[in-house]
Amino acid sequence: MSKTPPTTSLGIFWRDVPLVNYALYSVGIAHAEITNLPVQRLDFVPTAIFPLLIPLLIYGLRWKQSTLPEKRVAIGICLGVPLLIGLNYVFSPRVVLSHDELRDIYEVSAIFNTFILMVHAWTHHRRWLGFFLGPCLAYGLLLENSGILLGYFSEMNYRWYLGPLPAPIATVSGWVTVYYIITWCVWEAKKCLPFLGRSAMGAALVAVAAALCFDLQVDPLACEVGFWTWHPSLKQGWLGVPLLNYAAWTAAVFPFAWILFRREAVLDLEPGEITEPLHRKWMFIQVPLALALAGILFFGFMVVIEGGFDGPTFEILDEAFKFYLG
């Protein structure tokens, strides 16, 4: 993606910041589960494998064409994650933090992480900022606030909000983070797997997988600490996270990604070319369509998961309609 391929380890490390991001989340969340939670949750720690799968995949695809410095960085990142988690488990003393302290750390780090990723985007081209802080941010903003306004979850007691909107800046900026790293990863995968450039469906499914690998580690900790709280009628699933959450993530990511990668395929755009002003305006116009498709997909998933229209998902939706419509 860089105009000139980096040759130093530091340059390669910066080029691959989205992959580094997956690795840092893998280590950081495992650290909190081992060291900082009031009740240690070692059963959560194996979820660190999910975000690590993405660097493993991308570096694996690149391996034959990689230079020696690139291979060293790849090995350092992919082996460094389990090594650091293991050292953390063996040597780190317990430093218990309250839920409020953990939420504050999450809030600041989420916003700062988005900032770093947008600097990374800017180093490629300024128009990348316009894309990821434009249609991607607008889509994420609408998604996050819709889920809260419909009553499926709440995000209380954060420091910074966007005026009267119920979603804090941290979780809204998190959507920018997610869309940037998954789109970047698909663009990288396309370089090694040309068929993805011709298959919007395949590229969108890779994006969904990359997003779920991120969420499968984040959400168990988030639910445990109370970064967000699910409606009490939703049944807890794997590691305390309702299945609705993963259905919502899939439904949220797939339509937007499919629209984006379909335009790339139809117009034979190079990775990153979709960020040009003409395409950015077109993606803005597609946001309502993506939201509508996300809603259809989400409720379709929940009909299957809950076995009909009388499950908790639709009861909560009915409550929302009654509240807003009187």
mmCIF file of C-alpha atoms in Angstrom:
data_model
loop_
_atom_site.group_PDB
_atom_site.id
_atom_site.type_symbol
_atom_site.label_atom_id
_atom_site.label_comp_id
_atom_site.label_asym_id
_atom_site.label_seq_id
_atom_site.Cartn_x
_atom_site.Cartn_y
_atom_site.Cartn_z
ATOM 1 C CA MET A 1 0.000 0.000 0.000
ATOM 2 C CA SER A 2 2.966 2.283 0.552
ATOM 3 C CA LYS A 3 4.292 4.266 -2.404
ATOM 4 C CA THR A 4 7.792 2.878 -1.801
ATOM 5 C CA PRO A 5 8.225 -0.479 -0.043
ATOM 6 C CA PRO A 6 9.843 -0.067 3.399
ATOM 7 C CA THR A 7 13.172 -1.787 3.948
ATOM 8 C CA THR A 8 13.754 -1.252 7.674
ATOM 9 C CA SER A 9 12.014 -3.121 10.472
ATOM 10 C CA LEU A 10 10.576 0.148 11.792
ATOM 11 C CA GLY A 11 9.224 1.061 8.360
ATOM 12 C CA ILE A 12 7.675 -2.392 7.911
ATOM 13 C CA PHE A 13 6.209 -2.194 11.413
ATOM 14 C CA TRP A 14 4.566 1.146 10.564
ATOM 15 C CA ARG A 15 3.304 -0.107 7.198
ATOM 16 C CA ASP A 16 1.620 -2.992 9.030
ATOM 17 C CA VAL A 17 0.057 -0.943 11.827
ATOM 18 C CA PRO A 18 -3.393 -2.551 11.283
ATOM 19 C CA LEU A 19 -1.840 -5.990 11.870
ATOM 20 C CA VAL A 20 0.076 -4.618 14.858
ATOM 21 C CA ASN A 21 -3.282 -3.346 16.105
ATOM 22 C CA TYR A 22 -4.671 -6.875 16.184
ATOM 23 C CA ALA A 23 -1.576 -8.041 18.072
ATOM 24 C CA LEU A 24 -1.767 -5.217 20.623
ATOM 25 C CA TYR A 25 -5.430 -5.931 21.347
ATOM 26 C CA SER A 26 -4.628 -9.615 21.710
ATOM 27 C CA VAL A 27 -1.936 -8.917 24.318
ATOM 28 C CA GLY A 28 -3.645 -5.987 26.043
ATOM 29 C CA ILE A 29 -6.968 -7.677 26.631
ATOM 30 C CA ALA A 30 -5.316 -10.890 27.801
ATOM 31 C CA HIS A 31 -3.230 -8.773 30.202
ATOM 32 C CA ALA A 32 -6.389 -7.269 31.707
ATOM 33 C CA GLU A 33 -8.002 -10.694 32.063
ATOM 34 C CA ILE A 34 -4.922 -12.090 33.841
ATOM 35 C CA THR A 35 -3.890 -9.084 35.891
ATOM 36 C CA ASN A 36 -6.508 -6.371 36.288
ATOM 37 C CA LEU A 37 -9.996 -7.824 36.678
ATOM 38 C CA PRO A 38 -11.461 -7.967 40.189
ATOM 39 C CA VAL A 39 -12.110 -11.654 39.467
ATOM 40 C CA GLN A 40 -9.377 -13.181 37.312
ATOM 41 C CA ARG A 41 -10.842 -14.676 34.110
ATOM 42 C CA LEU A 42 -8.279 -17.121 32.783
ATOM 43 C CA ASP A 43 -11.057 -18.786 30.778
ATOM 44 C CA PHE A 44 -11.156 -15.640 28.621
ATOM 45 C CA VAL A 45 -7.438 -15.676 27.806
ATOM 46 C CA PRO A 46 -7.604 -18.268 24.954
ATOM 47 C CA THR A 47 -9.770 -15.807 22.986
ATOM 48 C CA ALA A 48 -6.481 -13.986 22.256
ATOM 49 C CA ILE A 49 -6.008 -16.478 19.414
ATOM 50 C CA PHE A 50 -8.810 -14.863 17.393
ATOM 51 C CA PRO A 51 -7.221 -11.460 16.690
ATOM 52 C CA LEU A 52 -3.851 -13.181 16.233
ATOM 53 C CA LEU A 53 -5.335 -15.203 13.344
ATOM 54 C CA ILE A 54 -5.414 -12.098 11.133
ATOM 55 C CA PRO A 55 -1.667 -11.308 11.244
ATOM 56 C CA LEU A 56 -1.006 -15.035 10.834
ATOM 57 C CA LEU A 57 -3.193 -15.084 7.726
ATOM 58 C CA ILE A 58 -1.799 -11.952 6.079
ATOM 59 C CA TYR A 59 1.832 -12.750 6.846
ATOM 60 C CA GLY A 60 1.252 -16.327 5.688
ATOM 61 C CA LEU A 61 -0.125 -15.111 2.358
ATOM 62 C CA ARG A 62 2.795 -12.735 1.917
ATOM 63 C CA TRP A 63 5.513 -15.125 3.082
ATOM 64 C CA LYS A 64 6.972 -16.294 -0.243
ATOM 65 C CA GLN A 65 7.272 -12.750 -1.601
ATOM 66 C CA SER A 66 8.541 -11.243 1.673
ATOM 67 C CA THR A 67 12.032 -9.902 2.190
ATOM 68 C CA LEU A 68 14.134 -11.059 5.131
ATOM 69 C CA PRO A 69 13.322 -7.932 7.225
ATOM 70 C CA GLU A 70 9.603 -8.459 6.491
ATOM 71 C CA LYS A 71 9.847 -12.072 7.640
ATOM 72 C CA ARG A 72 11.583 -10.988 10.827
ATOM 73 C CA VAL A 73 8.812 -8.515 11.629
ATOM 74 C CA ALA A 74 6.169 -11.144 10.852
ATOM 75 C CA ILE A 75 7.814 -13.702 13.123
ATOM 76 C CA GLY A 76 8.288 -11.096 15.852
ATOM 77 C CA ILE A 77 4.606 -10.127 15.832
ATOM 78 C CA CYS A 78 3.139 -13.622 15.483
ATOM 79 C CA LEU A 79 5.407 -15.263 18.063
ATOM 80 C CA GLY A 80 5.583 -12.195 20.288
ATOM 81 C CA VAL A 81 1.873 -12.294 21.149
ATOM 82 C CA PRO A 82 1.773 -15.765 22.783
ATOM 83 C CA LEU A 83 5.194 -15.139 24.367
ATOM 84 C CA LEU A 84 4.072 -11.884 26.004
ATOM 85 C CA ILE A 85 0.812 -13.432 27.199
ATOM 86 C CA GLY A 86 2.720 -16.367 28.690
ATOM 87 C CA LEU A 87 5.212 -14.084 30.427
ATOM 88 C CA ASN A 88 2.317 -11.999 31.708
ATOM 89 C CA TYR A 89 0.685 -15.064 33.244
ATOM 90 C CA VAL A 90 3.909 -16.275 34.888
ATOM 91 C CA PHE A 91 5.471 -13.042 36.094
ATOM 92 C CA SER A 92 2.970 -10.160 36.263
ATOM 93 C CA PRO A 93 1.680 -9.301 39.735
ATOM 94 C CA ARG A 94 -2.055 -8.812 40.179
ATOM 95 C CA VAL A 95 -2.966 -5.117 39.961
ATOM 96 C CA VAL A 96 -6.724 -5.068 40.403
ATOM 97 C CA LEU A 97 -8.531 -2.126 38.807
ATOM 98 C CA SER A 98 -12.126 -1.112 39.384
ATOM 99 C CA HIS A 99 -14.673 -1.303 36.599
ATOM 100 C CA ASP A 100 -14.629 2.494 36.357
ATOM 101 C CA GLU A 101 -10.846 2.540 35.999
ATOM 102 C CA LEU A 102 -10.928 -0.147 33.327
ATOM 103 C CA ARG A 103 -13.639 1.729 31.439
ATOM 104 C CA ASP A 104 -11.594 4.945 31.588
ATOM 105 C CA ILE A 105 -8.552 3.126 30.194
ATOM 106 C CA TYR A 106 -10.680 1.640 27.422
ATOM 107 C CA GLU A 107 -12.225 5.013 26.556
ATOM 108 C CA VAL A 108 -8.920 6.863 26.251
ATOM 109 C CA SER A 109 -7.098 4.017 24.479
ATOM 110 C CA ALA A 110 -9.933 3.481 21.961
ATOM 111 C CA ILE A 111 -9.924 7.134 20.907
ATOM 112 C CA PHE A 112 -6.118 7.289 20.834
ATOM 113 C CA ASN A 113 -5.983 4.084 18.789
ATOM 114 C CA THR A 114 -8.342 5.535 16.196
ATOM 115 C CA PHE A 115 -6.169 8.643 16.038
ATOM 116 C CA ILE A 116 -3.023 6.578 15.371
ATOM 117 C CA LEU A 117 -4.788 4.569 12.670
ATOM 118 C CA MET A 118 -6.012 7.745 10.994
ATOM 119 C CA VAL A 119 -2.451 9.089 11.016
ATOM 120 C CA HIS A 120 -1.496 5.810 9.349
ATOM 121 C CA ALA A 121 -4.251 6.353 6.783
ATOM 122 C CA TRP A 122 -3.100 9.933 6.170
ATOM 123 C CA THR A 123 0.456 8.773 5.444
ATOM 124 C CA HIS A 124 -0.938 6.850 2.465
ATOM 125 C CA HIS A 125 -3.098 9.669 1.151
ATOM 126 C CA ARG A 126 -5.196 12.436 2.650
ATOM 127 C CA ARG A 127 -8.239 11.155 0.800
ATOM 128 C CA TRP A 128 -8.137 8.011 2.967
ATOM 129 C CA LEU A 129 -9.033 10.217 5.937
ATOM 130 C CA GLY A 130 -12.030 11.591 4.078
ATOM 131 C CA PHE A 131 -13.258 8.074 3.412
ATOM 132 C CA PHE A 132 -12.816 6.511 6.850
ATOM 133 C CA LEU A 133 -13.887 9.670 8.709
ATOM 134 C CA GLY A 134 -16.669 10.160 6.181
ATOM 135 C CA PRO A 135 -19.007 7.353 5.066
ATOM 136 C CA CYS A 136 -17.416 4.787 7.411
ATOM 137 C CA LEU A 137 -17.815 7.042 10.447
ATOM 138 C CA ALA A 138 -21.370 8.008 9.437
ATOM 139 C CA TYR A 139 -22.354 4.351 9.077
ATOM 140 C CA GLY A 140 -20.785 3.388 12.424
ATOM 141 C CA LEU A 141 -22.372 6.371 14.165
ATOM 142 C CA LEU A 142 -25.834 5.357 12.961
ATOM 143 C CA LEU A 143 -25.291 1.689 13.806
ATOM 144 C CA GLU A 144 -24.090 2.253 17.372
ATOM 145 C CA ASN A 145 -26.761 4.766 18.290
ATOM 146 C CA SER A 146 -29.528 2.700 16.677
ATOM 147 C CA GLY A 147 -28.709 -0.320 18.821
ATOM 148 C CA ILE A 148 -28.886 1.796 21.983
ATOM 149 C CA LEU A 149 -32.041 3.680 20.975
ATOM 150 C CA LEU A 150 -33.813 0.401 20.191
ATOM 151 C CA GLY A 151 -32.913 -0.849 23.673
ATOM 152 C CA TYR A 152 -30.650 -3.795 22.849
ATOM 153 C CA PHE A 153 -27.774 -2.453 24.933
ATOM 154 C CA SER A 154 -26.652 0.651 26.825
ATOM 155 C CA GLU A 155 -23.333 2.475 27.198
ATOM 156 C CA MET A 156 -23.470 4.531 30.362
ATOM 157 C CA ASN A 157 -20.990 6.491 32.486
ATOM 158 C CA TYR A 158 -18.454 7.379 29.836
ATOM 159 C CA ARG A 159 -16.735 10.757 29.923
ATOM 160 C CA TRP A 160 -17.254 11.926 26.351
ATOM 161 C CA TYR A 161 -20.387 11.801 24.223
ATOM 162 C CA LEU A 162 -21.428 13.471 20.984
ATOM 163 C CA GLY A 163 -23.957 15.907 22.380
ATOM 164 C CA PRO A 164 -27.278 14.211 23.201
ATOM 165 C CA LEU A 165 -26.458 10.974 21.368
ATOM 166 C CA PRO A 166 -26.388 7.922 23.673
ATOM 167 C CA ALA A 167 -23.280 6.321 22.145
ATOM 168 C CA PRO A 168 -19.966 7.566 23.590
ATOM 169 C CA ILE A 169 -17.211 8.832 21.333
ATOM 170 C CA ALA A 170 -15.055 5.822 22.253
ATOM 171 C CA THR A 171 -17.417 3.219 20.784
ATOM 172 C CA VAL A 172 -18.242 5.333 17.735
ATOM 173 C CA SER A 173 -14.536 5.812 17.037
ATOM 174 C CA GLY A 174 -14.209 2.058 17.482
ATOM 175 C CA TRP A 175 -16.218 1.569 14.298
ATOM 176 C CA VAL A 176 -13.687 3.709 12.423
ATOM 177 C CA THR A 177 -10.955 1.485 13.849
ATOM 178 C CA VAL A 178 -12.769 -1.687 12.832
ATOM 179 C CA TYR A 179 -13.613 -0.554 9.311
ATOM 180 C CA TYR A 180 -10.092 0.695 8.722
ATOM 181 C CA ILE A 181 -8.293 -2.451 9.867
ATOM 182 C CA ILE A 182 -10.646 -4.875 8.137
ATOM 183 C CA THR A 183 -10.673 -2.924 4.858
ATOM 184 C CA TRP A 184 -6.882 -2.639 4.931
ATOM 185 C CA CYS A 185 -6.612 -6.390 5.573
ATOM 186 C CA VAL A 186 -8.898 -7.207 2.638
ATOM 187 C CA TRP A 187 -6.851 -4.926 0.385
ATOM 188 C CA GLU A 188 -3.709 -6.774 1.493
ATOM 189 C CA ALA A 189 -5.347 -10.170 0.953
ATOM 190 C CA LYS A 190 -6.374 -9.115 -2.558
ATOM 191 C CA LYS A 191 -2.714 -8.613 -3.462
ATOM 192 C CA CYS A 192 -2.027 -12.271 -2.716
ATOM 193 C CA LEU A 193 -5.393 -13.736 -3.757
ATOM 194 C CA PRO A 194 -6.427 -12.028 -7.025
ATOM 195 C CA PHE A 195 -9.811 -13.784 -7.099
ATOM 196 C CA LEU A 196 -10.885 -11.615 -4.130
ATOM 197 C CA GLY A 197 -10.603 -8.601 -6.399
ATOM 198 C CA ARG A 198 -13.237 -10.146 -8.634
ATOM 199 C CA SER A 199 -15.508 -11.444 -5.863
ATOM 200 C CA ALA A 200 -17.353 -8.863 -3.778
ATOM 201 C CA MET A 201 -18.951 -11.693 -1.808
ATOM 202 C CA GLY A 202 -15.600 -13.287 -1.017
ATOM 203 C CA ALA A 203 -14.015 -9.976 -0.035
ATOM 204 C CA ALA A 204 -16.997 -9.075 2.171
ATOM 205 C CA LEU A 205 -16.829 -12.457 3.922
ATOM 206 C CA VAL A 206 -13.118 -11.908 4.616
ATOM 207 C CA ALA A 207 -14.028 -8.511 6.110
ATOM 208 C CA VAL A 208 -16.684 -10.132 8.320
ATOM 209 C CA ALA A 209 -14.213 -12.768 9.495
ATOM 210 C CA ALA A 210 -11.616 -10.081 10.271
ATOM 211 C CA ALA A 211 -14.207 -8.109 12.267
ATOM 212 C CA LEU A 212 -15.430 -11.142 14.216
ATOM 213 C CA CYS A 213 -11.853 -12.138 15.067
ATOM 214 C CA PHE A 214 -11.536 -8.729 16.704
ATOM 215 C CA ASP A 215 -14.889 -8.911 18.490
ATOM 216 C CA LEU A 216 -14.572 -12.482 19.740
ATOM 217 C CA GLN A 217 -11.886 -11.303 22.143
ATOM 218 C CA VAL A 218 -13.212 -7.830 22.931
ATOM 219 C CA ASP A 219 -16.817 -8.573 23.847
ATOM 220 C CA PRO A 220 -16.358 -11.159 26.620
ATOM 221 C CA LEU A 221 -14.166 -8.694 28.532
ATOM 222 C CA ALA A 222 -16.455 -5.774 27.696
ATOM 223 C CA CYS A 223 -19.494 -7.595 29.053
ATOM 224 C CA GLU A 224 -17.621 -8.751 32.156
ATOM 225 C CA VAL A 225 -16.465 -5.232 33.020
ATOM 226 C CA GLY A 226 -19.621 -3.425 31.897
ATOM 227 C CA PHE A 227 -18.270 -1.327 29.040
ATOM 228 C CA TRP A 228 -21.741 -1.926 27.638
ATOM 229 C CA THR A 229 -24.727 -3.698 29.167
ATOM 230 C CA TRP A 230 -27.122 -5.904 27.227
ATOM 231 C CA HIS A 231 -30.880 -5.933 27.703
ATOM 232 C CA PRO A 232 -31.614 -8.385 30.566
ATOM 233 C CA SER A 233 -34.000 -10.484 28.489
ATOM 234 C CA LEU A 234 -31.220 -11.496 26.073
ATOM 235 C CA LYS A 235 -29.820 -14.902 26.939
ATOM 236 C CA GLN A 236 -26.105 -15.043 27.615
ATOM 237 C CA GLY A 237 -24.170 -17.076 25.109
ATOM 238 C CA TRP A 238 -20.527 -18.054 24.814
ATOM 239 C CA LEU A 239 -18.474 -16.461 27.627
ATOM 240 C CA GLY A 240 -21.432 -14.349 28.683
ATOM 241 C CA VAL A 241 -22.016 -12.627 25.333
ATOM 242 C CA PRO A 242 -25.487 -12.900 23.726
ATOM 243 C CA LEU A 243 -25.533 -14.553 20.310
ATOM 244 C CA LEU A 244 -27.369 -11.448 19.153
ATOM 245 C CA ASN A 245 -24.052 -9.574 19.415
ATOM 246 C CA TYR A 246 -22.320 -11.729 16.802
ATOM 247 C CA ALA A 247 -25.377 -11.678 14.561
ATOM 248 C CA ALA A 248 -25.362 -7.885 14.815
ATOM 249 C CA TRP A 249 -21.659 -7.649 13.978
ATOM 250 C CA THR A 250 -22.052 -9.879 10.935
ATOM 251 C CA ALA A 251 -25.131 -7.995 9.788
ATOM 252 C CA ALA A 252 -23.435 -4.640 10.320
ATOM 253 C CA VAL A 253 -20.187 -5.404 8.521
ATOM 254 C CA PHE A 254 -21.317 -7.507 5.574
ATOM 255 C CA PRO A 255 -23.609 -5.073 3.667
ATOM 256 C CA PHE A 256 -21.261 -2.089 3.861
ATOM 257 C CA ALA A 257 -18.271 -4.251 2.916
ATOM 258 C CA TRP A 258 -20.166 -5.921 0.076
ATOM 259 C CA ILE A 259 -21.233 -2.549 -1.380
ATOM 260 C CA LEU A 260 -17.660 -1.234 -1.117
ATOM 261 C CA PHE A 261 -15.951 -4.272 -2.625
ATOM 262 C CA ARG A 262 -18.599 -4.713 -5.316
ATOM 263 C CA ARG A 263 -17.859 -1.201 -6.564
ATOM 264 C CA GLU A 264 -14.153 -2.031 -6.540
ATOM 265 C CA ALA A 265 -14.805 -5.213 -8.535
ATOM 266 C CA VAL A 266 -17.209 -3.654 -11.049
ATOM 267 C CA LEU A 267 -14.960 -0.660 -11.758
ATOM 268 C CA ASP A 268 -11.734 -2.687 -11.429
ATOM 269 C CA LEU A 269 -10.399 -0.305 -8.789
ATOM 270 C CA GLU A 270 -7.007 -0.777 -7.200
ATOM 271 C CA PRO A 271 -6.829 -1.124 -3.386
ATOM 272 C CA GLY A 272 -7.351 2.334 -1.909
ATOM 273 C CA GLU A 273 -8.776 3.860 -5.090
ATOM 274 C CA ILE A 274 -12.295 3.709 -3.603
ATOM 275 C CA THR A 275 -11.256 6.594 -1.310
ATOM 276 C CA GLU A 276 -11.147 9.077 -4.200
ATOM 277 C CA PRO A 277 -13.751 11.893 -3.888
ATOM 278 C CA LEU A 278 -16.086 10.517 -6.576
ATOM 279 C CA HIS A 279 -16.279 7.089 -4.934
ATOM 280 C CA ARG A 280 -16.422 8.567 -1.415
ATOM 281 C CA LYS A 281 -19.527 10.582 -2.377
ATOM 282 C CA TRP A 282 -21.052 7.448 -3.878
ATOM 283 C CA MET A 283 -20.388 5.504 -0.656
ATOM 284 C CA PHE A 284 -22.061 8.257 1.375
ATOM 285 C CA ILE A 285 -25.169 7.840 -0.759
ATOM 286 C CA GLN A 286 -25.102 4.067 -0.120
ATOM 287 C CA VAL A 287 -25.130 4.402 3.694
ATOM 288 C CA PRO A 288 -28.970 4.252 3.978
ATOM 289 C CA LEU A 289 -29.021 1.159 1.747
ATOM 290 C CA ALA A 290 -26.306 -0.483 3.858
ATOM 291 C CA LEU A 291 -28.297 0.271 7.020
ATOM 292 C CA ALA A 292 -31.477 -1.187 5.530
ATOM 293 C CA LEU A 293 -29.662 -4.343 4.415
ATOM 294 C CA ALA A 294 -27.996 -4.624 7.835
ATOM 295 C CA GLY A 295 -31.408 -4.457 9.530
ATOM 296 C CA ILE A 296 -32.913 -7.113 7.229
ATOM 297 C CA LEU A 297 -29.922 -9.390 7.712
ATOM 298 C CA PHE A 298 -29.878 -8.924 11.493
ATOM 299 C CA PHE A 299 -33.546 -9.676 12.039
ATOM 300 C CA GLY A 300 -33.323 -12.571 9.609
ATOM 301 C CA PHE A 301 -30.478 -14.060 11.662
ATOM 302 C CA MET A 302 -32.455 -13.617 14.873
ATOM 303 C CA VAL A 303 -35.559 -15.306 13.461
ATOM 304 C CA VAL A 304 -33.399 -18.363 12.830
ATOM 305 C CA ILE A 305 -31.470 -18.188 16.128
ATOM 306 C CA GLU A 306 -34.569 -17.608 18.280
ATOM 307 C CA GLY A 307 -36.870 -19.856 16.263
ATOM 308 C CA GLY A 308 -39.431 -17.265 15.226
ATOM 309 C CA PHE A 309 -40.705 -13.766 15.844
ATOM 310 C CA ASP A 310 -41.602 -14.178 19.520
ATOM 311 C CA GLY A 311 -38.076 -14.258 20.971
ATOM 312 C CA PRO A 312 -36.350 -11.575 23.077
ATOM 313 C CA THR A 313 -35.063 -9.697 20.009
ATOM 314 C CA PHE A 314 -38.554 -8.958 18.770
ATOM 315 C CA GLU A 315 -39.935 -8.343 22.258
ATOM 316 C CA ILE A 316 -37.313 -5.625 22.732
ATOM 317 C CA LEU A 317 -38.154 -4.200 19.312
ATOM 318 C CA ASP A 318 -41.831 -4.144 20.261
ATOM 319 C CA GLU A 319 -40.988 -2.304 23.483
ATOM 320 C CA ALA A 320 -39.072 0.298 21.475
ATOM 321 C CA PHE A 321 -41.963 0.823 19.053
ATOM 322 C CA LYS A 322 -44.394 1.269 21.914
ATOM 323 C CA PHE A 323 -42.067 3.750 23.643
ATOM 324 C CA TYR A 324 -41.400 5.907 20.581
ATOM 325 C CA LEU A 325 -44.840 5.679 18.997
ATOM 326 C CA GLY A 326 -46.804 5.924 22.221
#
